[in-house]
Coordinates of C-alpha atoms in Angstrom, one line a residue:
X233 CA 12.7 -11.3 -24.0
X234 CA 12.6 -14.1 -22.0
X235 CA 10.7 -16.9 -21.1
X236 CA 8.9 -15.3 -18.4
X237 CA 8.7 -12.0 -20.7
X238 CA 7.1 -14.1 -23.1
X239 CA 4.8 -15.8 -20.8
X240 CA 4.2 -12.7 -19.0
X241 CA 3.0 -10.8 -22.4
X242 CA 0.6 -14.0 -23.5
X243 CA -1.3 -14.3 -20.0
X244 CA -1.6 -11.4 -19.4
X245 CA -1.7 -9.5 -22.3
X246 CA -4.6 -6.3 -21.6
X247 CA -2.9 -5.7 -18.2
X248 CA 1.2 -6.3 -18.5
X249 CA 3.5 -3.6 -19.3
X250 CA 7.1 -3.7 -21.0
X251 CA 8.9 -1.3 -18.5
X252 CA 12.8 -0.3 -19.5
X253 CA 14.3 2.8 -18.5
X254 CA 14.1 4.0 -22.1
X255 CA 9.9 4.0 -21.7
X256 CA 10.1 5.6 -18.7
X257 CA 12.2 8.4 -19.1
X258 CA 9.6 10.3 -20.9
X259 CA 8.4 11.0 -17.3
X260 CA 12.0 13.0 -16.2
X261 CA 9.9 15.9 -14.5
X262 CA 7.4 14.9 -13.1
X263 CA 6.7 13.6 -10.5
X264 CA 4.4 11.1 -10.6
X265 CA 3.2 7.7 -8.3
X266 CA 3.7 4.2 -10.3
X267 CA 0.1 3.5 -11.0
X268 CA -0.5 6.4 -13.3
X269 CA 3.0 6.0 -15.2
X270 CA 2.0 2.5 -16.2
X271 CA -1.4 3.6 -16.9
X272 CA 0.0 5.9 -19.6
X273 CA 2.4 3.4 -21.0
X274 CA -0.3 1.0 -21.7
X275 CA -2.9 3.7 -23.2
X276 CA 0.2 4.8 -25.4
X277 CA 1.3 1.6 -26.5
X278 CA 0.5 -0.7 -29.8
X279 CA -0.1 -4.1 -30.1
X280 CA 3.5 -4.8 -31.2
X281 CA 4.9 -3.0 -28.9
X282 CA 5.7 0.3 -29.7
X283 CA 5.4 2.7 -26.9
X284 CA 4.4 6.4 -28.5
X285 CA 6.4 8.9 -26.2
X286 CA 5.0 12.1 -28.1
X287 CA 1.7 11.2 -27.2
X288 CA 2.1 10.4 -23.8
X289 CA 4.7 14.2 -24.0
X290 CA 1.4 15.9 -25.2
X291 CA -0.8 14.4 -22.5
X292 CA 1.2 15.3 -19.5
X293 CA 1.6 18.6 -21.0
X294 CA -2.1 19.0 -21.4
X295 CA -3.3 17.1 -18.0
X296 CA -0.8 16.9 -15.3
X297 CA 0.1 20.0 -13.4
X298 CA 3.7 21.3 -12.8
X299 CA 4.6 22.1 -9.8
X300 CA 6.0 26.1 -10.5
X301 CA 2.7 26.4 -12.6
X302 CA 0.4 28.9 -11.3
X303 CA -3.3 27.1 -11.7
X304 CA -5.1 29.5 -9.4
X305 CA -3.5 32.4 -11.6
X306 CA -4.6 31.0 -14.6
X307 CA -8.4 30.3 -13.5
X308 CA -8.8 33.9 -12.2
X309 CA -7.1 35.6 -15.1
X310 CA -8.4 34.1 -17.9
X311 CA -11.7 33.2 -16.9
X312 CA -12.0 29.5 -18.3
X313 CA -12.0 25.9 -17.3
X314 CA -8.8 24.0 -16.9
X315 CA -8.9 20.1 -17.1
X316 CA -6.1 18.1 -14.7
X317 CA -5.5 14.7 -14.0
X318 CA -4.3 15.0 -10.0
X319 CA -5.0 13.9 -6.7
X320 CA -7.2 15.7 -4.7
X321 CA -8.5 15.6 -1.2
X322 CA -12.2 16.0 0.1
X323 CA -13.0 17.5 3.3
X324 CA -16.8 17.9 4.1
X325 CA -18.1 21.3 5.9
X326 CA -20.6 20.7 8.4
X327 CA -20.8 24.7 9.2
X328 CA -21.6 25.5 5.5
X329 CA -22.5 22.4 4.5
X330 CA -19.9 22.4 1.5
X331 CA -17.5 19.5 0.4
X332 CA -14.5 21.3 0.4
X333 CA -11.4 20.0 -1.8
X334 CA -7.6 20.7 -1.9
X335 CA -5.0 19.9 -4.5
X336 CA -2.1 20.3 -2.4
X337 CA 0.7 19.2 -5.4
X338 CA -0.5 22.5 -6.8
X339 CA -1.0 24.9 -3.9
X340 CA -4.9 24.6 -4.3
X341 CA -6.2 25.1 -0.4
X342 CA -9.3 23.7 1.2
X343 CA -10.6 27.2 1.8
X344 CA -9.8 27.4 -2.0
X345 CA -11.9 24.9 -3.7
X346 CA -15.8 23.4 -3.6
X347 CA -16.8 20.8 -5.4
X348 CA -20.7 21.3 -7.4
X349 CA -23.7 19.9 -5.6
X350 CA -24.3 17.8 -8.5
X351 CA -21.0 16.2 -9.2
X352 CA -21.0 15.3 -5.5
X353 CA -24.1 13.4 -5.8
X354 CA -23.1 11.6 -9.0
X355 CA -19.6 10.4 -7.3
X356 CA -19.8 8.7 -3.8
X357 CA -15.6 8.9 -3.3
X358 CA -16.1 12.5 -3.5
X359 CA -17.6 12.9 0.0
X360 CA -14.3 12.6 1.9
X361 CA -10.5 11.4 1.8
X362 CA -8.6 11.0 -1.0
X363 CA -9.1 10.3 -5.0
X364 CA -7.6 11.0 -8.3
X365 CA -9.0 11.6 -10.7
X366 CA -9.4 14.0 -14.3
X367 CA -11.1 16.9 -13.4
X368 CA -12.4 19.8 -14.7
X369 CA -12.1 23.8 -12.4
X370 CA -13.4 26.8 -13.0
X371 CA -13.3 29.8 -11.0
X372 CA -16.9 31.6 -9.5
X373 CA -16.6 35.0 -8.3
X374 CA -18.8 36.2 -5.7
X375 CA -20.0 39.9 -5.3
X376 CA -20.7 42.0 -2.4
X377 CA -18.6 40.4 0.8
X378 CA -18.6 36.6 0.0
X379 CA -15.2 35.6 -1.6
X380 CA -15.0 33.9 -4.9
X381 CA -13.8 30.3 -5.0
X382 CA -12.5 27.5 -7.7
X383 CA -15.1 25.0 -8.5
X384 CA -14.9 21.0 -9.0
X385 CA -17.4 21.3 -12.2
X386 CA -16.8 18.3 -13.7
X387 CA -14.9 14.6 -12.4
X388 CA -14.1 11.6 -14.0
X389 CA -12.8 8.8 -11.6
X390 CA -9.4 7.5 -12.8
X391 CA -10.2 3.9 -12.3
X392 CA -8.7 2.7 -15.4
X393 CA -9.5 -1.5 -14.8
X394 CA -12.9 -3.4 -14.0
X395 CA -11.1 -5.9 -11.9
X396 CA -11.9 -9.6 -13.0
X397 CA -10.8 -11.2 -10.4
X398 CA -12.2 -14.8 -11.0
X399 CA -9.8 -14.5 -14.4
X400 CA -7.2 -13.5 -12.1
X401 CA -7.3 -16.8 -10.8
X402 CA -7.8 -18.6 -13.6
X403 CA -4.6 -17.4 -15.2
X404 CA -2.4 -18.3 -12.1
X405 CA -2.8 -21.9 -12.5
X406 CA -0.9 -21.4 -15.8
X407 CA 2.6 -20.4 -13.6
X408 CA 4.8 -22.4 -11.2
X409 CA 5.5 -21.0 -7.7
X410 CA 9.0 -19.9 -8.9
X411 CA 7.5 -17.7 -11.6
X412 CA 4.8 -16.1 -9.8
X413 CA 6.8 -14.8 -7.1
X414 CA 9.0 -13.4 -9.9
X415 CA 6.0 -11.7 -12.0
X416 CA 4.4 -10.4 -8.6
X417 CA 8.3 -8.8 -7.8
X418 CA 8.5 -7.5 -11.0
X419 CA 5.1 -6.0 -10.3
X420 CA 6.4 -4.2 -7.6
X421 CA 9.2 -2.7 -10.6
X422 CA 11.8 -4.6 -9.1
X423 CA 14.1 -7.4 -11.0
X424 CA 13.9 -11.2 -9.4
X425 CA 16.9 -11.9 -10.9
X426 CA 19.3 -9.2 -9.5
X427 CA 21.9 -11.0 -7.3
X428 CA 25.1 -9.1 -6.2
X429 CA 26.2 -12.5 -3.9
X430 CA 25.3 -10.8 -1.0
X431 CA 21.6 -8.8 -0.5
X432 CA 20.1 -10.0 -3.9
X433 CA 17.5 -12.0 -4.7
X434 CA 19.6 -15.3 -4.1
X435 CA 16.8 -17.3 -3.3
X436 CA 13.2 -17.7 -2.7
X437 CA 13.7 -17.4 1.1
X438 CA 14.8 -13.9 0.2
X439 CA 12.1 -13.0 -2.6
X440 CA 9.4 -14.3 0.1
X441 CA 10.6 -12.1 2.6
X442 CA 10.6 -9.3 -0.1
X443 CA 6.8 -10.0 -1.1
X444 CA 6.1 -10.2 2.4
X445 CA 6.0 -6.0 2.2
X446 CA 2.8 -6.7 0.0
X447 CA 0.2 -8.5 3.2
X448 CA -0.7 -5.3 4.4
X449 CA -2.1 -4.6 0.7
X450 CA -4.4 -7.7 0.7
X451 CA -5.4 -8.6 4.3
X452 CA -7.6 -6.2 6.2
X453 CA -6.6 -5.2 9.6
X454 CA -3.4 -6.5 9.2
X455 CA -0.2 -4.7 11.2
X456 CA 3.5 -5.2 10.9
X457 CA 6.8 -3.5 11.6
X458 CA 9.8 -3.0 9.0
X459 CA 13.0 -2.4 10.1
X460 CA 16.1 -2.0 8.0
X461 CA 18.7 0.7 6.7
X462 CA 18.1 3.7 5.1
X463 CA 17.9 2.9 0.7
X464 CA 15.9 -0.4 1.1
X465 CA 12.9 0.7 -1.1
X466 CA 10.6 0.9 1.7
X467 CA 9.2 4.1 1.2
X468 CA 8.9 3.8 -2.3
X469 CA 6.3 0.6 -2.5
X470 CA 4.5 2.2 0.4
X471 CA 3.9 5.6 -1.2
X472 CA 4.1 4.6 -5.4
X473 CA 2.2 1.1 -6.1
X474 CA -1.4 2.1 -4.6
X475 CA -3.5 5.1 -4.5
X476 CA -5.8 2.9 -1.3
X477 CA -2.8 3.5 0.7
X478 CA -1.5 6.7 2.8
X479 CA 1.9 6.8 4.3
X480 CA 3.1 9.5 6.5
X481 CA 6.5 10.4 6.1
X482 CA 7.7 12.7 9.6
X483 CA 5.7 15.4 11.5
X484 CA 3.3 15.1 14.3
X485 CA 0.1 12.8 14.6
X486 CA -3.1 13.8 16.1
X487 CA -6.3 11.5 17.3
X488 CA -8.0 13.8 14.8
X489 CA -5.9 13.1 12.2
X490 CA -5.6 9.7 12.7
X491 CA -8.5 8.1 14.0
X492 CA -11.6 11.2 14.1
X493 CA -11.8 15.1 14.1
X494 CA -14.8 16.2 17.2
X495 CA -14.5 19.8 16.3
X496 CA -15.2 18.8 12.5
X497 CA -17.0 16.0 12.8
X498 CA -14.8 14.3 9.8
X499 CA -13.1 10.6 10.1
X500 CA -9.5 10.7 10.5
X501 CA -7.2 8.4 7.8
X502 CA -7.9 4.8 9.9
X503 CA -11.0 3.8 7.8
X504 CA -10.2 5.6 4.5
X505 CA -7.5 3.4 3.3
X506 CA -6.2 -0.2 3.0
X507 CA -3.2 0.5 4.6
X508 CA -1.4 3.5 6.6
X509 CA 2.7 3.2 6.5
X510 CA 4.2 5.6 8.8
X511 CA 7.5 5.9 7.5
X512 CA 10.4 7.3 9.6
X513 CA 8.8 6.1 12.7
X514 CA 11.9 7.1 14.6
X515 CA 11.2 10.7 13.7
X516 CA 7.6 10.8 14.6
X517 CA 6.3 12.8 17.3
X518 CA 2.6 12.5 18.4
X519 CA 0.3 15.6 20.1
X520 CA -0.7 13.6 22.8
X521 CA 1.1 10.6 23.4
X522 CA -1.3 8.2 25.7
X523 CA -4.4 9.6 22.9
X524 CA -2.8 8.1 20.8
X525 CA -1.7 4.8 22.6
X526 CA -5.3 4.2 23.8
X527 CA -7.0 4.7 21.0
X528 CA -3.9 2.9 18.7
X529 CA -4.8 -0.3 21.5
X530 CA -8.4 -0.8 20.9
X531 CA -7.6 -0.7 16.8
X532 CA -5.1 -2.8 16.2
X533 CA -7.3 -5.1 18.9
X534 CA -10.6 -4.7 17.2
X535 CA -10.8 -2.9 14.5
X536 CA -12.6 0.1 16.7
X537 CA -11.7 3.5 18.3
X538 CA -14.0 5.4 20.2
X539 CA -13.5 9.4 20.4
X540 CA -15.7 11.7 21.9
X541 CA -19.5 10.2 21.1
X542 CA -18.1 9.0 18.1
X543 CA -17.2 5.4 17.5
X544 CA -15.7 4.1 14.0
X545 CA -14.4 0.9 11.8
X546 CA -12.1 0.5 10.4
X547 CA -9.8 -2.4 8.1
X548 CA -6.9 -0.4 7.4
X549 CA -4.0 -1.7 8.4
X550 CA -0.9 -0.5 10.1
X551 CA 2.8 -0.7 8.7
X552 CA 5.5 1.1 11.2
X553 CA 8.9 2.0 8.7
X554 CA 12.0 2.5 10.6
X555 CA 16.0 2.9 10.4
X556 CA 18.0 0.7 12.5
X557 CA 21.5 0.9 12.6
X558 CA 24.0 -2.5 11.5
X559 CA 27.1 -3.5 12.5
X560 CA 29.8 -4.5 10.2
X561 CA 28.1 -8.0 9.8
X562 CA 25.2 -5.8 8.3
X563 CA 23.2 -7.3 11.3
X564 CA 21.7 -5.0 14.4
X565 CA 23.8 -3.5 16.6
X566 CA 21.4 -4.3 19.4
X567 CA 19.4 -7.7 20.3
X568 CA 16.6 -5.4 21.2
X569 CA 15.3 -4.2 17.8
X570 CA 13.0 -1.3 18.9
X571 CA 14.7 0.7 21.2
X572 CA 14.9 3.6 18.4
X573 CA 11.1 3.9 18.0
X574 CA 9.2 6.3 20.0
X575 CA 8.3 5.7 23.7
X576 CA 4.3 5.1 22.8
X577 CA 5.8 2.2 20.6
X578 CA 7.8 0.6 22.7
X579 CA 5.0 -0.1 25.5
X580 CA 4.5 -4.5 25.4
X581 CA 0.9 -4.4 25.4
X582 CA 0.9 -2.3 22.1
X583 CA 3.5 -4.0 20.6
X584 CA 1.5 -7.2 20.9
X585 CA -1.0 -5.7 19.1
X586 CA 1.4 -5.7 15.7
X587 CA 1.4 -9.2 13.9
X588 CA 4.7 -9.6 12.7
X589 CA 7.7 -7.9 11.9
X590 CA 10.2 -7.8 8.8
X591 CA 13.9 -8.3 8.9
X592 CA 14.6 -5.6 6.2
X593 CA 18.4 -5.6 6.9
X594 CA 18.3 -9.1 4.3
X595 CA 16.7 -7.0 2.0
X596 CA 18.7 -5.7 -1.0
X597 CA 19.6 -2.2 -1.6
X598 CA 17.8 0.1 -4.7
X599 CA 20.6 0.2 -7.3
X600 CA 19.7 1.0 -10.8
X601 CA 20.6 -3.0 -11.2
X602 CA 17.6 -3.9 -8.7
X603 CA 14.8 -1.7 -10.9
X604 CA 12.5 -3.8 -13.3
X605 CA 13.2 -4.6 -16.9
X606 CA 10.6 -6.4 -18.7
X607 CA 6.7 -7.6 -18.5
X608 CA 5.3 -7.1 -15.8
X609 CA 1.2 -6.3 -14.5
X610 CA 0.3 -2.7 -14.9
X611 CA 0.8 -1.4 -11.2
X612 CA -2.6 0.3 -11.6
X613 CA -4.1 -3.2 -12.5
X614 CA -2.2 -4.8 -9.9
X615 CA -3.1 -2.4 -6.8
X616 CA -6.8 -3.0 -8.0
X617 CA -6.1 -6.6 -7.8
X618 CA -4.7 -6.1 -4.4
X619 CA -7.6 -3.7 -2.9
X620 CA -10.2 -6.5 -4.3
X621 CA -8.8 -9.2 -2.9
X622 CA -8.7 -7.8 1.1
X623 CA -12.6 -8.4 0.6
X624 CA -12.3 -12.2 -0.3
X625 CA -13.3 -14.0 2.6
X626 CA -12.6 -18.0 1.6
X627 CA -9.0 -17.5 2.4
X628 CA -9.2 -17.2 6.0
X629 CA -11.9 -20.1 6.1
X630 CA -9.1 -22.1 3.9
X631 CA -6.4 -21.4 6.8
X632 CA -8.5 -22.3 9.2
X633 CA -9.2 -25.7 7.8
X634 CA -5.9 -25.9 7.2
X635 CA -4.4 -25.4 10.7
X636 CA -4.1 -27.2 13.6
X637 CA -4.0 -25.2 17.0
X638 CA -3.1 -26.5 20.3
X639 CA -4.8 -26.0 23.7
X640 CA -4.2 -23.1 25.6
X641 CA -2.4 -21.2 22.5
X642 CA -2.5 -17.5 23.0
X643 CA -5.1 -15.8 21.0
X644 CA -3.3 -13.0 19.8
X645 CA -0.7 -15.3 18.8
X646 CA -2.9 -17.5 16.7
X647 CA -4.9 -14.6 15.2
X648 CA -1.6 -12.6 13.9
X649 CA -0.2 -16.1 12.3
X650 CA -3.5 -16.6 11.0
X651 CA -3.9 -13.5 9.4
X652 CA -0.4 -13.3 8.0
X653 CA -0.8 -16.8 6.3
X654 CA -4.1 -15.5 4.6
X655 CA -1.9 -13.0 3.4
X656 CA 0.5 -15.0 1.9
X657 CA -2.1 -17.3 0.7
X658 CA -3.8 -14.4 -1.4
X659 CA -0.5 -13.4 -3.1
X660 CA 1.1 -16.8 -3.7
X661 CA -1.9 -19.1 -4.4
X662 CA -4.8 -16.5 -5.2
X663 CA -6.9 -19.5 -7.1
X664 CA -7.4 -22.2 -4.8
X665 CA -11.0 -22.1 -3.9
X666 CA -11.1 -24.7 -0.6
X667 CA -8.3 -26.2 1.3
X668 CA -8.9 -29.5 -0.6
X669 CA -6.8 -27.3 -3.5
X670 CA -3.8 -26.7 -1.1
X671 CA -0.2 -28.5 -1.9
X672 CA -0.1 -29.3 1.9
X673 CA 3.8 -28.6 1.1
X674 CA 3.7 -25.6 -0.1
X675 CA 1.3 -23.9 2.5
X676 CA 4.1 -24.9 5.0
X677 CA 7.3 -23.7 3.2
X678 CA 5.2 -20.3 1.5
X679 CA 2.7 -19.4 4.4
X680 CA 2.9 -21.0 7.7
X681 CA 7.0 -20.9 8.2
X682 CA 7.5 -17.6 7.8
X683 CA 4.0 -16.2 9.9
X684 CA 5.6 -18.2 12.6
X685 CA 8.8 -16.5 12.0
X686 CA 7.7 -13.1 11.5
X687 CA 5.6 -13.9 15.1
X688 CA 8.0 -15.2 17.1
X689 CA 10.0 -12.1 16.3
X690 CA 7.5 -10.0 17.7
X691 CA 7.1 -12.1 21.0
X692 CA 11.2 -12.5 21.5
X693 CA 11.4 -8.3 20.8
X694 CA 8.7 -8.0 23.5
X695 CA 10.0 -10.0 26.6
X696 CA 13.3 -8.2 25.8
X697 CA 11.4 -5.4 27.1
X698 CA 8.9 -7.1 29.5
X699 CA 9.8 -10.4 30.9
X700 CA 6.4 -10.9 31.5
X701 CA 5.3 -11.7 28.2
X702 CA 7.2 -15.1 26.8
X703 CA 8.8 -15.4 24.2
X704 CA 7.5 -18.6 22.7
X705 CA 4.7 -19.2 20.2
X706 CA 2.3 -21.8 20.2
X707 CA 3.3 -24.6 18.3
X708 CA 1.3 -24.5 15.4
X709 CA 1.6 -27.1 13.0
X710 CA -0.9 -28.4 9.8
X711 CA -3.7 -30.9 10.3
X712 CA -3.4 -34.7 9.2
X713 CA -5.4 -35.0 6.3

C-alpha cells in the first residue's frame, strides 16, 4: 500500500474498499453495476483485510438471478417463494388500479408481476420508476377467466449506507487538493496515477477534466455534452457508479417516455432520476422530433414540461454521449464539433440550453492499466454521497458570493458557469460552509477556469452554426475581498 492507501483505509475506514482484480474476479458471470459489487466486497470482508470469496460465491448463487435461469418456471412449478436481489421497475395501473412491476434482466414482464397492497404502502419508492432491492415472489393463481400472476410479497430496499454527510466533510479537511482528486478518481475504479505520456493522467488539468464527468451527479438541473472516441469509459460511469441515474443507450425516444405518458397517466424518466445520459446520441432517433425539441426547450430552461393537462418538475439532469471522429493529431476532424448529432440537437436555441461541454478526446483510453488498484470509497457509499449532496443548497449561495458579474452579461451564460462551479465546488471542496472558507486561489484554478472553458465551448460550437449568437462569454472574474 501506499500513502494514500493508507490514508484512504484510516479515514475512511466503514466505507473504503481494497479493489484488485484478484477481489473482483469472483464476479466473472455476472453481470453486475459497480455499486452492488463493492457492496458485497465490504459485507464479505474482515477487519484485516481478508476478502471471503466463498461467501460472497454462495450469496450470488443464492440471490442474484442468471440470466438463462428460468424464474417464472420455477415459481409456477414448484409453488414456493424465491428471494432475489435485482432491479426492478414500477409501473402504476390507473385502469386496475395495480402497481405493476417488471424485472426485465430476467424476462419478468409488467403484465407479469404485482406488487401486494401492503408492501406498497410500507415502501414509498415502490409507487413508480426504478429500485433495487432484495425481494421476495411468489406466484398466485387465479381460477375461472382471470390469469394468475407473480407477486412482490415481500421487499427490502437495498440502501446499504445512512449517509452522514456532515462527517463527509469533516474528513475532507484531513486531505490536500492533490489527494482528493485522486481518492474521488479512484472512486470512480479508475487509477490517478496511470500515465502512458500521452492520454494519462499527466496532470491535474487532465484529472479535473476527468472528474468533470461527475457535476451532473451532484448539481440538479445541470446539462452537458461529451464528446470523444469510442473506449473512453463513458458509458461505463454513466450506467455502473449510480442506481439515481438512467442512461439510454440507442433506440427511439418518445415525449411519453421521456417527459409524461397521457394515455397512462405515468411520469416519463425526467423527474425520476438525478441524471439521464443518452449515450450514442449519434444513433438516436426520436418519434416525433419537434415533441421532443419543445418540450426538451422548456426543461433544460426551467426545470418544466407541460404535456397534455399535465405539467411536471423535474431536477434531473441531462448528459448527451457521443463519438466524434479524430484526425491523426487525435484532435476533431471538424471545427464544428456537433455536426454528427441528430438534427433536433443541432438547432442554436437548444444548444444554449446545455451548460457546458467536455473535450473527451484528452481523456485516456480504458486499458486494464487505467482500472483501479487500491482503497478507494465504496461506489454504493459514494453515489449516496453524490445523490445527497444535489440537495445542499449553501454551495450555490457560496458562488454567488464568490463571483463578480458584469453588466449586461447574458443570463444563460452566467447561470450555466454558475451552476458548473457549484458542481465543482461540491466534489472538490465539499466542507467549506461560507465563502469566507474559500482559498480564493483555488476556486479560480478548480471551479471558475474550467466553467468558463467548458462555456465558451458551447457558445464558439453555436455561432459556428448561427452567427447570430456570439461567441464570447461574459467576463467573469472573482470579487475583491
Amino acid at each position: 500500500m501506499n500513502g494514500l492507501d493508507i490514508k484512504i483505509k484510516n479515514t475512511f475506514s466503514e466505507e473504503s474498499v481494497l479493489k484488485t482484480s484478484d477481489n473482483y474476479g469472483v464476479f466473472s458471470g455476472y453481470n453486475l453495476p459497480s455499486f452492488i459489487k463493492d457492496w458485497l466486497i465490504a459485507k464479505y470482508t474482515d477487519q484485516a483485510g481478508n476478502v471471503y470469496r466463498n461467501d460472497i460465491l454462495d450469496f450470488l448463487e443464492k440471490y442474484i438471478p442468471k440470466k438463462h435461469e428460468d424464474i417464472k418456471g420455477e415459481l409456477l412449478v414448484k409453488n414456493d417463494e424465491i428471494k432475489l436481489l435485482t432491479r426492478l421497475l414500477v409501473e402504476p395501473d390507473v385502469k386496475t388500479g395495480n402497481l405493476k412491476f417488471s424485472i426485465p434482466d430476467i424476462g419478468i414482464k409488467s403484465n407479469d408481476g404485482i406488487i401486494a397492497p401492503n408492501i406498497a404502502k410500507e415502501f414509498p419508492e415502490l409507487r413508480g420508476g426504478e429500485s433495487w432491492g432484495i425481494i421476495t415472489l411468489r406466484y398466485v393463481p387465479q381460477m375461472g377467466k382471470e390469469k394468475g400472476f407473480i407477486e412482490l410479497s415481500g421487499y427490502t430496499p437495498f440502501k446499504p449506507y445512512d449517509v452522514d454527510i456532515e462527517y463527509f466533510k469533516t474528513i475532507r479537511k484531513e486531505y490536500n487538493i492533490s489527494d482528493w482528486i485522486d481518492l474521488l478518481i479512484r472512486s470512480m475504479e479508475y487509477n490517478p496515477d496511470y500515465d502512458d505520456n500521452e492520454f494519462g493522467f499527466t496532470n491535474l488539468t487532465k484529472k479535473l477534466l476527468f472528474l468533470s464527468r461527475l457535476l451532473v451527479f451532484v448539481e440538479p438541473n445541470l446539462n452537458l455534452i461529451e464528446l470523444a472516441p469510442k473506449g473512453t469509459g463513458k458509458s461505463y460511469i454513466f450506467g455502473n457508479l449510480s442506481k439515481t441515474g438512467w442512461m439510454i443507450s440507442g433506440g427511439t425516444i418518445t415525449r411519453a417516455k421521456m417527459f409524461y405518458d397521457a394515455n397512462r397517466g405515468t411520469e416519463g424518466l425526467v423527474g425520476r432520476y438525478d441524471y439521464i445520459a443518452i449515450d450514442e446520441i449519434q444513433t438516436i432517433k426520436f418519434s416525433d422530433e419537434m415533441e421532443i425539441a419543445g418540450a426538451m426547450k422548456s426543461y433544460l430552461e426551467q426545470g418544466t414540461f407541460t404535456v397534455a393537462n399535465y405539467k411536471g418538475t423535474g431536477q434531473t439532469g441531462f448528459i448527451l454521449l457521443g463519438n466524434i471522429p479524430l484526425n491523426e493529431n487525435k484532435k476533431p476532424t471538424s471545427k464544428t464539433y456537433f455536426e454528427n448529432l441528430p438534427k433536433v440537437f443541432k438547432e442554436s436555441a437548444l444548444l444554449d440550453r446545455f451548460h457546458g461541454f467536455i473535450k473527451g478526446w484528452n481523456l485516456p483510453r480504458v486499458t486494464e492499466d487505467i482500472k483501479v488498484k487500491g482503497y478507494a470509497l465504496n461506489v454504493e457509499y459514494f453515489s449516496e454521497i453524490m445523490h445527497t449532496l444535489r440537495t445542499s443548497g449553501e454551495y450555490s449561495v457560496i458562488v454567488d458570493d464568490l463571483l463578480d458579474i458584469p453588466n449586461g452579461a447574458d443570463t444563460r451564460d452566467v447561470k450555466a458557469i454558475k451552476k458548473i462551479c457549484t458542481g465543482y465546488l461540491k466534489l472538490l471542496f465539499p466542507h467549506v460552509k461560507s465563502s469566507k472558507d474559500v482559498d480564493l486561489t483555488d476556486f479560480e484554478n478548480y471551479c471558475l477556469q474550467p466553467a468558463l472553458e467548458k462555456r465558451k465551448i458551447i457558445k464558439e460550437q453555436i455561432h459556428l452554426i448561427d452567427s447570430e449568437f456570439k461567441p464570447e462569454i461574459p467576463n467573469i472574474t472573482l470579487k475583491n475581498y
